[in-house]
Amino acid sequence: MTRRWSPEPAPTAARRAGRRRGRQVASLVAWWAVLALTLWLLGHALGRPAGLAPSAASAALLVAVGEAGYLVRRWWAVRVRRAGPGLP
């Protein structure tokens, strides 16, 4: 079976990185929106309603802290891997 010719060139590294960054941004925005809505609904369910803007700000803070923790965890894993068995 012969391979069909494709009019689009093969994706370059820059194009793949752009797609990856786009997916990361979309994922963060989706998590932020779900978390903001959850905080807003939880406030209403517990009888302590807050506006949507404060809930969105709290969600943004939680997402930022979570992402920072994830980056520190990755950084620490690389550091331990490079240093060998001497580091805890």
Coordinates of C-alpha atoms in Angstrom, one line a residue:
M1 CA 0.0 0.0 0.0
T2 CA 1.4 3.4 -0.9
R3 CA 1.4 6.3 1.4
R4 CA -0.7 9.3 0.3
W5 CA 0.9 12.7 -0.1
S6 CA -0.1 15.2 2.5
P7 CA -0.3 18.9 1.6
E8 CA 0.7 19.9 5.1
P9 CA 4.4 19.6 6.1
A10 CA 5.4 17.5 9.1
P11 CA 5.0 19.4 12.4
T12 CA 8.1 21.2 13.5
A13 CA 9.4 21.3 17.1
A14 CA 8.1 24.9 17.4
R15 CA 4.6 24.0 16.2
R16 CA 4.5 21.0 18.6
A17 CA 5.6 23.2 21.5
G18 CA 2.9 25.7 20.6
R19 CA 0.3 23.0 20.6
R20 CA 1.5 21.7 23.9
R21 CA 1.5 25.2 25.4
G22 CA -2.0 25.8 24.1
R23 CA -3.2 22.5 25.7
Q24 CA -1.6 23.5 29.0
V25 CA -3.3 26.9 29.0
A26 CA -6.7 25.4 28.1
S27 CA -6.3 22.8 30.9
L28 CA -5.4 25.5 33.4
V29 CA -8.4 27.6 32.4
A30 CA -10.7 24.7 32.5
W31 CA -9.5 23.7 36.0
W32 CA -9.8 27.3 37.2
A33 CA -13.4 27.6 35.9
V34 CA -14.4 24.4 37.5
L35 CA -12.8 25.3 40.8
A36 CA -14.3 28.8 40.7
L37 CA -17.8 27.4 40.1
T38 CA -17.3 24.7 42.8
L39 CA -16.3 27.3 45.4
W40 CA -19.2 29.5 44.4
L41 CA -21.7 26.7 44.7
L42 CA -20.2 25.4 47.9
G43 CA -20.5 28.9 49.4
H44 CA -24.2 29.0 48.5
A45 CA -24.8 25.5 49.8
L46 CA -23.2 26.3 53.2
G47 CA -25.2 29.5 53.5
R48 CA -22.2 31.8 53.2
P49 CA -22.6 33.1 49.6
A50 CA -19.8 35.0 48.0
G51 CA -19.8 36.6 44.6
L52 CA -18.5 34.9 41.6
A53 CA -15.5 37.3 41.3
P54 CA -14.2 36.5 44.8
S55 CA -14.7 32.8 44.1
A56 CA -12.8 33.1 40.8
A57 CA -10.0 35.0 42.6
S58 CA -9.7 32.3 45.2
A59 CA -9.7 29.6 42.5
A60 CA -6.9 31.5 40.7
L61 CA -4.9 31.5 43.9
L62 CA -5.4 27.8 44.4
V63 CA -4.5 27.0 40.9
A64 CA -1.3 29.1 41.1
V65 CA -0.2 27.5 44.4
G66 CA -0.9 24.0 42.9
E67 CA 1.1 24.7 39.8
A68 CA 4.0 26.2 41.8
G69 CA 4.0 23.0 44.0
Y70 CA 4.0 20.9 40.8
L71 CA 7.0 22.8 39.4
V72 CA 8.9 22.5 42.7
R73 CA 8.2 18.8 42.8
R74 CA 9.5 18.3 39.3
W75 CA 12.6 20.5 40.0
W76 CA 13.3 18.5 43.2
A77 CA 13.0 15.2 41.3
V78 CA 15.5 16.3 38.7
R79 CA 17.9 17.5 41.4
V80 CA 17.7 14.2 43.3
R81 CA 18.2 12.2 40.1
R82 CA 21.3 14.3 39.1
A83 CA 22.8 14.2 42.5
G84 CA 22.6 10.5 42.9
P85 CA 22.0 8.5 46.1
G86 CA 23.7 11.1 48.5
L87 CA 20.7 13.4 48.8
P88 CA 17.6 12.5 50.7

